[in-house]
Tab-separated table of C-alpha atoms and ligand atoms in Angstrom:
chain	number	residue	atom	x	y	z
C	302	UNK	CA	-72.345	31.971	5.197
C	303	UNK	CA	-71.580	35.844	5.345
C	304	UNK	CA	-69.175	35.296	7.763
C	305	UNK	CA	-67.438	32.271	5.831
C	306	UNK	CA	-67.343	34.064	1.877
C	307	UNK	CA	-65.950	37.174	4.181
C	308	UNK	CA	-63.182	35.276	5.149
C	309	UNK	CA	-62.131	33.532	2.361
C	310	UNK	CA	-62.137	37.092	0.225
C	311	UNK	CA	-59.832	38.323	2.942
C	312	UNK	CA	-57.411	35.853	2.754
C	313	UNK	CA	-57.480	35.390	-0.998
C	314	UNK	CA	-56.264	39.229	-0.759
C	315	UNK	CA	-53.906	38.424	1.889
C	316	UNK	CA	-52.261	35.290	-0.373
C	317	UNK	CA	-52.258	36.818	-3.771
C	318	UNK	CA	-50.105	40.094	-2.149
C	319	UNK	CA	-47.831	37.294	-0.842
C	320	UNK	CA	-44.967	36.899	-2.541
C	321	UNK	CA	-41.353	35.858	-2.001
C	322	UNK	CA	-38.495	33.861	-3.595
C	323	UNK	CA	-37.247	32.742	-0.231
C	324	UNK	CA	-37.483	28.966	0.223
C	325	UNK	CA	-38.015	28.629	3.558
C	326	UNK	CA	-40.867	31.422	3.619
C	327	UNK	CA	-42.566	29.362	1.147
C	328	UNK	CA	-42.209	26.118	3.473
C	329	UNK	CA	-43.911	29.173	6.155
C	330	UNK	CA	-46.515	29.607	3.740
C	331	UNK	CA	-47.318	26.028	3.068
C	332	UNK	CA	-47.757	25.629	7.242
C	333	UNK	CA	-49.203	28.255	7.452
C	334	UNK	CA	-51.961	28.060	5.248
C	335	UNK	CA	-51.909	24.258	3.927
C	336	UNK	CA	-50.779	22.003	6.396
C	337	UNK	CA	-52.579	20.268	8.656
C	338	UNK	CA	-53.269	23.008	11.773
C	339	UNK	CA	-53.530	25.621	8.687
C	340	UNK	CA	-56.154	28.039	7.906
C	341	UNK	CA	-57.841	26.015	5.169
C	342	UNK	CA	-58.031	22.996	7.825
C	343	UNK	CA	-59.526	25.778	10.081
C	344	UNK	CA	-62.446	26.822	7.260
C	345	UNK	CA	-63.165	23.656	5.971
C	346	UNK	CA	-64.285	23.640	10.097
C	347	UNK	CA	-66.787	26.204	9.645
C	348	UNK	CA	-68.572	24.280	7.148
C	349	UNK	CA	-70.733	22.327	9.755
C	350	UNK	CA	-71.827	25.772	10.949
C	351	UNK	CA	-73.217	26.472	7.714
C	352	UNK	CA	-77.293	26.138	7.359
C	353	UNK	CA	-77.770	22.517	5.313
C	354	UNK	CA	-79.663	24.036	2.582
C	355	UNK	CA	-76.150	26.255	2.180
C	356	UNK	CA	-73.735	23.524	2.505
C	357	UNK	CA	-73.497	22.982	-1.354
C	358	UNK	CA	-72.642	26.234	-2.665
C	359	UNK	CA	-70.024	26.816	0.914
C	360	UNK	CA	-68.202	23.862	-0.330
C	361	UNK	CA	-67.769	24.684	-3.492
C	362	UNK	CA	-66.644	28.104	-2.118
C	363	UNK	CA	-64.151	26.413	0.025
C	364	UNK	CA	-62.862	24.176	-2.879
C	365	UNK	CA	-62.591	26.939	-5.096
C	366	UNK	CA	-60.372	28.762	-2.522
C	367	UNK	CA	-58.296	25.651	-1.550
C	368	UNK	CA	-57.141	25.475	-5.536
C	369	UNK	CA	-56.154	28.949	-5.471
C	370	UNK	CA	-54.263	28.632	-2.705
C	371	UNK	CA	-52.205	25.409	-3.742
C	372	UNK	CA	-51.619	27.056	-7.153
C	373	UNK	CA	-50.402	30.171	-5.607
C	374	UNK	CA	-48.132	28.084	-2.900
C	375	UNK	CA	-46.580	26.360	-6.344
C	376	UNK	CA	-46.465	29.169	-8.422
C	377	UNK	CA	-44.208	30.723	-5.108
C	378	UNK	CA	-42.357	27.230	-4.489
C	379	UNK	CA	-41.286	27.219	-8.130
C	380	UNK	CA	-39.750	30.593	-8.222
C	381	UNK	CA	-38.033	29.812	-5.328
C	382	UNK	CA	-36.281	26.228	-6.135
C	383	UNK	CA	-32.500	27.109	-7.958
C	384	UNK	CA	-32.760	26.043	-10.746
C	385	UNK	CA	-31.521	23.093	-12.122
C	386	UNK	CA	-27.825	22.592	-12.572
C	387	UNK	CA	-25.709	20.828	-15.273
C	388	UNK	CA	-24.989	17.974	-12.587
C	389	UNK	CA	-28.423	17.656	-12.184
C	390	UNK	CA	-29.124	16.581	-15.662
C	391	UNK	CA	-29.338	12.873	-16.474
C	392	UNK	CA	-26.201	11.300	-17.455
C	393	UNK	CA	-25.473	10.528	-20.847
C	394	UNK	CA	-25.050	6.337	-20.419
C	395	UNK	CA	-23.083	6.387	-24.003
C	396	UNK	CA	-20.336	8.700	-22.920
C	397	UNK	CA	-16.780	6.376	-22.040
C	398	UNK	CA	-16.551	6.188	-18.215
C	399	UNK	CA	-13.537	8.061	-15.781
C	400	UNK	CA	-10.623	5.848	-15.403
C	401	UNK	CA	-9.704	4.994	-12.345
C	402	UNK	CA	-6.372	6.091	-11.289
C	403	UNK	CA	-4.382	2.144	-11.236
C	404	UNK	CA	-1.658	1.930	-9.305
C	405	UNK	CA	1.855	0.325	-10.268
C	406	UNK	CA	4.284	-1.898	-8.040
C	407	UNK	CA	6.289	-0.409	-5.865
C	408	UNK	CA	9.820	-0.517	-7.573
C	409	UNK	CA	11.719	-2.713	-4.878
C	410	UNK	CA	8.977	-5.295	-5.261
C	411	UNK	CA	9.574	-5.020	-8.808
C	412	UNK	CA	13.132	-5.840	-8.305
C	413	UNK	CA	12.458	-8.718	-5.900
C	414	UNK	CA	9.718	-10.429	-8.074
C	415	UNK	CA	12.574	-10.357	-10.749
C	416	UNK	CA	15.222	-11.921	-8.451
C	417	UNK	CA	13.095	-14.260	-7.491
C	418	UNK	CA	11.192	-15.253	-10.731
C	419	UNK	CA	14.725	-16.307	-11.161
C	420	UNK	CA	15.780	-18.752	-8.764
C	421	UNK	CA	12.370	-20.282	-9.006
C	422	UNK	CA	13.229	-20.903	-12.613
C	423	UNK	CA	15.943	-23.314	-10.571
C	424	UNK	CA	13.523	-24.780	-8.521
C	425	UNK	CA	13.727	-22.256	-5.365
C	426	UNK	CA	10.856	-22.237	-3.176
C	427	UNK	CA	10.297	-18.766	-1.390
C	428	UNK	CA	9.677	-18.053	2.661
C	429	UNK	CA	9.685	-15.243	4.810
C	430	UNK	CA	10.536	-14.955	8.501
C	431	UNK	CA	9.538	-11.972	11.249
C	432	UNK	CA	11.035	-8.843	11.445
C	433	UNK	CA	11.780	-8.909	15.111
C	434	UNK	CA	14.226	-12.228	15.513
C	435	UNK	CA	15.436	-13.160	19.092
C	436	UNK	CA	19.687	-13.064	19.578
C	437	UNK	CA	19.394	-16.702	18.418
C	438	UNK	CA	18.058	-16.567	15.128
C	439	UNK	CA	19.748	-12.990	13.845
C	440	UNK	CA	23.196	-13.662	15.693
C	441	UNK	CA	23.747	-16.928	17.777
C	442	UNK	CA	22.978	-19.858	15.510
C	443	UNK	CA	24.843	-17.829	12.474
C	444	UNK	CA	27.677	-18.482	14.449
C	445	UNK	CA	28.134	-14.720	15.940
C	446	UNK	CA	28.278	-15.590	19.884
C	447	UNK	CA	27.716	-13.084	22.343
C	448	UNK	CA	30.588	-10.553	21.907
C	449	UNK	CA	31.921	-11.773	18.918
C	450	UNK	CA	33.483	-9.264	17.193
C	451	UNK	CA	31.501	-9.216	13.817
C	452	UNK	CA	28.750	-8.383	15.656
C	453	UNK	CA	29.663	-4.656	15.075
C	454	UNK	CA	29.521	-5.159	11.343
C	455	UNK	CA	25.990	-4.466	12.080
C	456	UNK	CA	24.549	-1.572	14.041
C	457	UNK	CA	21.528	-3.195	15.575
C	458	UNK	CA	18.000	-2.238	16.870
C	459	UNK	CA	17.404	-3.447	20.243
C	460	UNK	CA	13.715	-3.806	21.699
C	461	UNK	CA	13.367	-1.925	25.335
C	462	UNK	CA	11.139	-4.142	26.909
C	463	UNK	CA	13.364	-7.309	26.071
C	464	UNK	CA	16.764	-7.263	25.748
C	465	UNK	CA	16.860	-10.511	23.798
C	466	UNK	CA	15.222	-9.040	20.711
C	467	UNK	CA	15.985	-7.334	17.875
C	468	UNK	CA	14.798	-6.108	14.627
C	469	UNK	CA	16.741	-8.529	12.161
C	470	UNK	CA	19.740	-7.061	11.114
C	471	UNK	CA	19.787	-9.406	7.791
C	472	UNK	CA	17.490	-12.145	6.510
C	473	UNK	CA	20.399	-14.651	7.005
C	474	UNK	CA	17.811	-15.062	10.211
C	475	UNK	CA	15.558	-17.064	8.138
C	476	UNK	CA	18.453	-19.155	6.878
C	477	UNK	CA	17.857	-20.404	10.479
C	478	UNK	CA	14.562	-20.904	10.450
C	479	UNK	CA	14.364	-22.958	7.236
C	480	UNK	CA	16.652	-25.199	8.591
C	481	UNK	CA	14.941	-25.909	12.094
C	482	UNK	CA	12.080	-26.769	10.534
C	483	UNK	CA	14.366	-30.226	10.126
C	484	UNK	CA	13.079	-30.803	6.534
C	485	UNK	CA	16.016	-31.389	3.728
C	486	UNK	CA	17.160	-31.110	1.190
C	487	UNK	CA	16.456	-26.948	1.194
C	488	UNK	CA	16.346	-25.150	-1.656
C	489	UNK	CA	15.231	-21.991	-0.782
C	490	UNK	CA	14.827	-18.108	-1.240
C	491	UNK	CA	13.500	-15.769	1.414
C	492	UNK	CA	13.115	-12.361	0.624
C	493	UNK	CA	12.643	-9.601	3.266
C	494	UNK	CA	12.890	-6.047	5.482
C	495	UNK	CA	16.040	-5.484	7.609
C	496	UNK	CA	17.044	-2.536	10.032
C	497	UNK	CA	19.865	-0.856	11.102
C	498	UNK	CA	20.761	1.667	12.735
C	499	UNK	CA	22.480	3.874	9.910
C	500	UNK	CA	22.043	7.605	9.444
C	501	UNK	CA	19.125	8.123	6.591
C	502	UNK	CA	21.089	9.833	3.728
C	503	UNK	CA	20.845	9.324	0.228
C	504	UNK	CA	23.102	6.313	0.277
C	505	UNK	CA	21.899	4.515	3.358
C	506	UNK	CA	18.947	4.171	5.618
C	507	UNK	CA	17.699	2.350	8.782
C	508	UNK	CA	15.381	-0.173	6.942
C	509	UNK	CA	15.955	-1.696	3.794
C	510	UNK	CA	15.402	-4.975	1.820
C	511	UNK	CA	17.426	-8.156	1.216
C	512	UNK	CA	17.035	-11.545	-0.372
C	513	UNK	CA	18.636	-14.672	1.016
C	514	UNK	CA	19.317	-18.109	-0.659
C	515	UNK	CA	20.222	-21.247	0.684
C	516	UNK	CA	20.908	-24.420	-0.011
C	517	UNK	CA	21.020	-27.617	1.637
C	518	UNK	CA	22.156	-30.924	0.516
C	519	UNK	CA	24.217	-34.080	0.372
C	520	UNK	CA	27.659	-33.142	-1.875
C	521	UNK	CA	27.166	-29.504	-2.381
C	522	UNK	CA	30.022	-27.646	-3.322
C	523	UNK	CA	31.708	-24.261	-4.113
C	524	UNK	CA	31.185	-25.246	-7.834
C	525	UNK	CA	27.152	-25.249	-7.202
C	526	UNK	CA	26.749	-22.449	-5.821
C	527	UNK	CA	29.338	-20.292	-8.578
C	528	UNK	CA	27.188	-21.910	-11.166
C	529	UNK	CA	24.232	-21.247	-9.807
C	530	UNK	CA	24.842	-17.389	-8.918
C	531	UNK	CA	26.315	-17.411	-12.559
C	532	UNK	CA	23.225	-18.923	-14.199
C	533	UNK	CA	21.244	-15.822	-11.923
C	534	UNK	CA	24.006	-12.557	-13.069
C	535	UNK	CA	23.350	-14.032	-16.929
C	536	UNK	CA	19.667	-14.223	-16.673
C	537	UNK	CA	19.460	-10.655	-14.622
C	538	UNK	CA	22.312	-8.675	-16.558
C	539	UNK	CA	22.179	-10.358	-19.829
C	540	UNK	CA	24.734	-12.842	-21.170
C	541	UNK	CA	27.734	-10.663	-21.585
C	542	UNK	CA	27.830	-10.376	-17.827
C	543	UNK	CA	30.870	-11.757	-16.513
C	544	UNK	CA	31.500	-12.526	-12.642
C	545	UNK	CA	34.118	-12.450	-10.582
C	546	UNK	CA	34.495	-14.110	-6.735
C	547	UNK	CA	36.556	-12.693	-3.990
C	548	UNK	CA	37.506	-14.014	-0.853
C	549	UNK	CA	35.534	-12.389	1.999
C	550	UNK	CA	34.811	-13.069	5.882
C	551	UNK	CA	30.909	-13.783	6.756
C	552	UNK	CA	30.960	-16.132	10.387
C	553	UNK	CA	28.318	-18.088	8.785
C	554	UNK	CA	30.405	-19.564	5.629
C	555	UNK	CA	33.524	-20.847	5.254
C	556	UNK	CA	34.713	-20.360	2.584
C	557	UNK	CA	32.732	-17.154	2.602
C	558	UNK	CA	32.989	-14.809	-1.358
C	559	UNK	CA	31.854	-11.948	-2.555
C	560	UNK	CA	30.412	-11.607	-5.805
C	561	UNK	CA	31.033	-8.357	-8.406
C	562	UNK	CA	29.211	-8.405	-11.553
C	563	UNK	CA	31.018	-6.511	-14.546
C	564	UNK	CA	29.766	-3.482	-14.604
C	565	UNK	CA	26.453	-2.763	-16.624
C	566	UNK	CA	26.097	1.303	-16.648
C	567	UNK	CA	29.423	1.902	-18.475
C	568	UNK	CA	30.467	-2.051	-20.053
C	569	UNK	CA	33.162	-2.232	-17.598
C	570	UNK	CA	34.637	1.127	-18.759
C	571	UNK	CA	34.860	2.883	-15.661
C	572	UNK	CA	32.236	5.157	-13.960
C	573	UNK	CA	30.949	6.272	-11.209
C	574	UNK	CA	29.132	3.187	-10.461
C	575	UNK	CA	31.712	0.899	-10.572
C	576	UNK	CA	34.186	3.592	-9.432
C	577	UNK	CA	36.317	3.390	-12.476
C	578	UNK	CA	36.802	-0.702	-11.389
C	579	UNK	CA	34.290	-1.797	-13.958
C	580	UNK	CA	32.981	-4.533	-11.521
C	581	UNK	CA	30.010	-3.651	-9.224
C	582	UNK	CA	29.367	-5.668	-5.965
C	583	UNK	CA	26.143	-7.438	-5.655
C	584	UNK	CA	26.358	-9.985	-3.043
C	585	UNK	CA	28.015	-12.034	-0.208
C	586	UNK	CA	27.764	-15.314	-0.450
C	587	UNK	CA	29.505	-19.111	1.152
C	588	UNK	CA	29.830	-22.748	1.876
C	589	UNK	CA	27.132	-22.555	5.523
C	590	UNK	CA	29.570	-23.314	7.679
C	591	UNK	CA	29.229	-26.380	9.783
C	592	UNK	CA	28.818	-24.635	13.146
C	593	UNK	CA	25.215	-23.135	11.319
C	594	UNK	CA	24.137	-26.790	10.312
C	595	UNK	CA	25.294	-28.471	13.965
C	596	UNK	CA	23.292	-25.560	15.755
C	597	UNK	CA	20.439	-26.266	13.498
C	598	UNK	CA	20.204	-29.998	14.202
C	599	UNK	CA	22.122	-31.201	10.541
C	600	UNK	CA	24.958	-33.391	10.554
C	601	UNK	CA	27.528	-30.992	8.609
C	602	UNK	CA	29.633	-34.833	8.159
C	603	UNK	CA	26.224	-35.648	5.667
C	604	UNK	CA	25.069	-32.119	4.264
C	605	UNK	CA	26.419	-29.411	2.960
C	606	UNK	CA	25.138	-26.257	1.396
C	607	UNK	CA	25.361	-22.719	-0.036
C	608	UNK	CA	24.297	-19.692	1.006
C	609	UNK	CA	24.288	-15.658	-0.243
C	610	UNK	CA	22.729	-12.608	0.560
C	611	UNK	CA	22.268	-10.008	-1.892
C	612	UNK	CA	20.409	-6.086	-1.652
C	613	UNK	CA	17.607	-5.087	-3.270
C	614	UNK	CA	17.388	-1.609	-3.257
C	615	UNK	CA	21.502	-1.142	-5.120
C	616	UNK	CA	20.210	-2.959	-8.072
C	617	UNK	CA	17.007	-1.477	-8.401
C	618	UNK	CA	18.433	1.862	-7.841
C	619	UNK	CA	20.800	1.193	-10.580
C	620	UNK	CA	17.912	-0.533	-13.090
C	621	UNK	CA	15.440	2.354	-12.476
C	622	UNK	CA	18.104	5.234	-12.433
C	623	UNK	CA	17.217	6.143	-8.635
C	624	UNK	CA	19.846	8.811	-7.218
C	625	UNK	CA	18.824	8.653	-3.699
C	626	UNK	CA	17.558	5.736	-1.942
C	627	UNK	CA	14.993	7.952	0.534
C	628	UNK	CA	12.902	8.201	-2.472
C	629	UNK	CA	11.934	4.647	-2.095
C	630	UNK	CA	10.327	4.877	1.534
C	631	UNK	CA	8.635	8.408	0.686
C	632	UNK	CA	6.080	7.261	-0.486
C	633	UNK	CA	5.440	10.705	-3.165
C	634	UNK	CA	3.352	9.447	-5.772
C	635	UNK	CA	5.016	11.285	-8.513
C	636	UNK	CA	8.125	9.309	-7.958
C	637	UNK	CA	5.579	5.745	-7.507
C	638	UNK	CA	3.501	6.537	-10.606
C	639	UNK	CA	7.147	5.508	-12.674
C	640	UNK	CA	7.253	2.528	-11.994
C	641	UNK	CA	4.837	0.313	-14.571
C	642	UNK	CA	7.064	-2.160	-15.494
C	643	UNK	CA	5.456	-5.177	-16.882
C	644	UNK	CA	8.041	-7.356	-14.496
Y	786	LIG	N1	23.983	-11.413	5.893
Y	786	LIG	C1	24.991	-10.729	5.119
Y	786	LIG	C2	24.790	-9.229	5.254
Y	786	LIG	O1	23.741	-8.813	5.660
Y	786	LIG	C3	24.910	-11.127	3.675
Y	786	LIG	C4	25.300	-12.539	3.454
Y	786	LIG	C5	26.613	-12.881	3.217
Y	786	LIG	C6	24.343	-13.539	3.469
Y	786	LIG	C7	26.977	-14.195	2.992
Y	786	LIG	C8	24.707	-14.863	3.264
Y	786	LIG	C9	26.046	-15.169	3.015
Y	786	LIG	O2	23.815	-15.848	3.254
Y	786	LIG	O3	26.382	-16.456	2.808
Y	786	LIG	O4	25.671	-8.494	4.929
């Protein structure tokens, strides 16, 4: 009993001169003198040593000193903890929450949705076709054999491992495709990526986007499809727009046109845009010639259709005031961000 009250007066010495604002000396003292292989553990051991008629006032001894050294182990543990930091504090529930940052279209699909939203007014349906077409599709059945001259209108992407494929040069590939498919009439407008192989400047680059239209029916004529593109330039520009056709050369129409709108920016007054002209191109367009429907399995003595191909990037850059058309594959959010257009 000596032995035990000896002890316990020793270490209550040792543990009150103990003191620290480390953490991790406080976890030392806790081990040390609470945890399970501690020193208490070890004393509360000597209690069966103690004579029975002793065991009362030992234990209360040993409580006694395992209080004091708890309290002393919190007393260091709460000098020790940093102390609690504004983020730690409950959050007030009534405050109005962080808005998420929303993102806006990307201003070529705003320009496409609004081309489109327009021929579906006319009862266009909409398709897409891949990005890689095979000879076929992208030049062949457009009627642009093997070494055909036109060919080099278009500097093309070739894919190494087959020579037979490339990454389509227009969407006038789909044109194609829609028509394969064997189902008629087509009334149709399919939107999409094309490459080529153009030095990236402010005024061109090797991708870009397109939309395509086509048409497919018994007694089309020239007349639908310049009332139909006319309809399209006075819903997109407005009705003062006028238009204007000129003869052109595409191997896929005949008659083959291409279409200027008067010019927008400066009402046909002359600027830069319309390079003092006052008309501003915005598409090719044709009669498909009948070469395209035989190659595509329609009898061009029983159908006949339309077709045009317009940019999207040229009117867009000219809606949204864009000065260089890298700005549009950049990706920079501060230029994205712009573009919230309800269209
Ligand atoms: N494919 C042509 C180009 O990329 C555009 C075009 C012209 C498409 C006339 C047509 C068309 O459908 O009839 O320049």
């Amino acid at each position: 009993m000596k032995n035990l009250r000896d002890q316990i007066e020793n270490l209550r010495q040792e543990i009150s001169a103990f003191q620290t604002q480390d953490l991790s000396q406080v976890e030392e003292f806790r081990i040390k003198y609470l945890g399970t292989k501690g020193l208490l553990k070890n004393l509360m051991g000597l209690l069966k040593e103690v004579a029975p008629e002793q065991k009362k006032e030992a234990g209360q001894l040993l409580n006694e000193f395992k209080q004091f050294t708890e309290a002393h182990y919190e007393t260091l543990r709460a000098a020790s903890t940093p102390k609690a930091s504004a983020k730690d504090t409950p959050a007030d529930l009534s405050l109005p929450g962080d808005a998420f940052p929303v993102g806006s279209r990307h201003p070529v699909t705003l320009m496409r949705n609004q081309i489109v939203s327009i021929f579906q007014r006319l009862g266009f349906a909409v398709a897409e076709g891949p990005e890689i077409e095979d000879d076929w599709h992208n030049f062949g059945a457009l009627n642009l054999p093997a070494h055909h001259p036109a060919r080099d209108m278009q500097d093309t992407f070739y894919i190494q491992q087959n020579p037979d494929w490339v990454l389509r040069t227009h969407t006038s590939s789909v044109q194609i495709r829609e028509m394969e498919k064997g189902k008629l009439p087509i009334r149709m407008l399919m939107p999409g990526r094309v490459f080529r192989n153009e030095t990236i400047s402010a005024r061109s680059h090797c991708f870009f986007h397109q939309i395509e239209g086509l048409y497919i029916d018994k007694n089309v004529s020239f007349a639908d499809l310049k009332q139909t593109l006319y309809f399209f330039v006075q819903e997109m520009y407005g009705p003062q727009a006028k238009v204007r056709f000129r003869p052109s050369y595409f191997p896929f129409t005949e008659p083959s046109a291409e279409m200027d709108v008067s010019c927008f920016i400066c009402d046909s007054k002359g600027c830069h845009v319309c390079k003092k002209t006052g008309w501003v191109e915005i598409l090719g367009c044709g009669m498909v010639h009948p070469n395209v429907l035989t190659n595509c399995g329609i009898d061009p003595e029983q159908y006949s259709g339309f077709a045009f191909g317009m940019g999207v990037e040229r009117p867009a850059m000219l809606k949204y005031g864009v000065n260089d058309l890298r700005l549009f594959s950049e990706n920079d959010v501060r230029f994205l961000k712009q573009f919230t257009a309800a269209t």
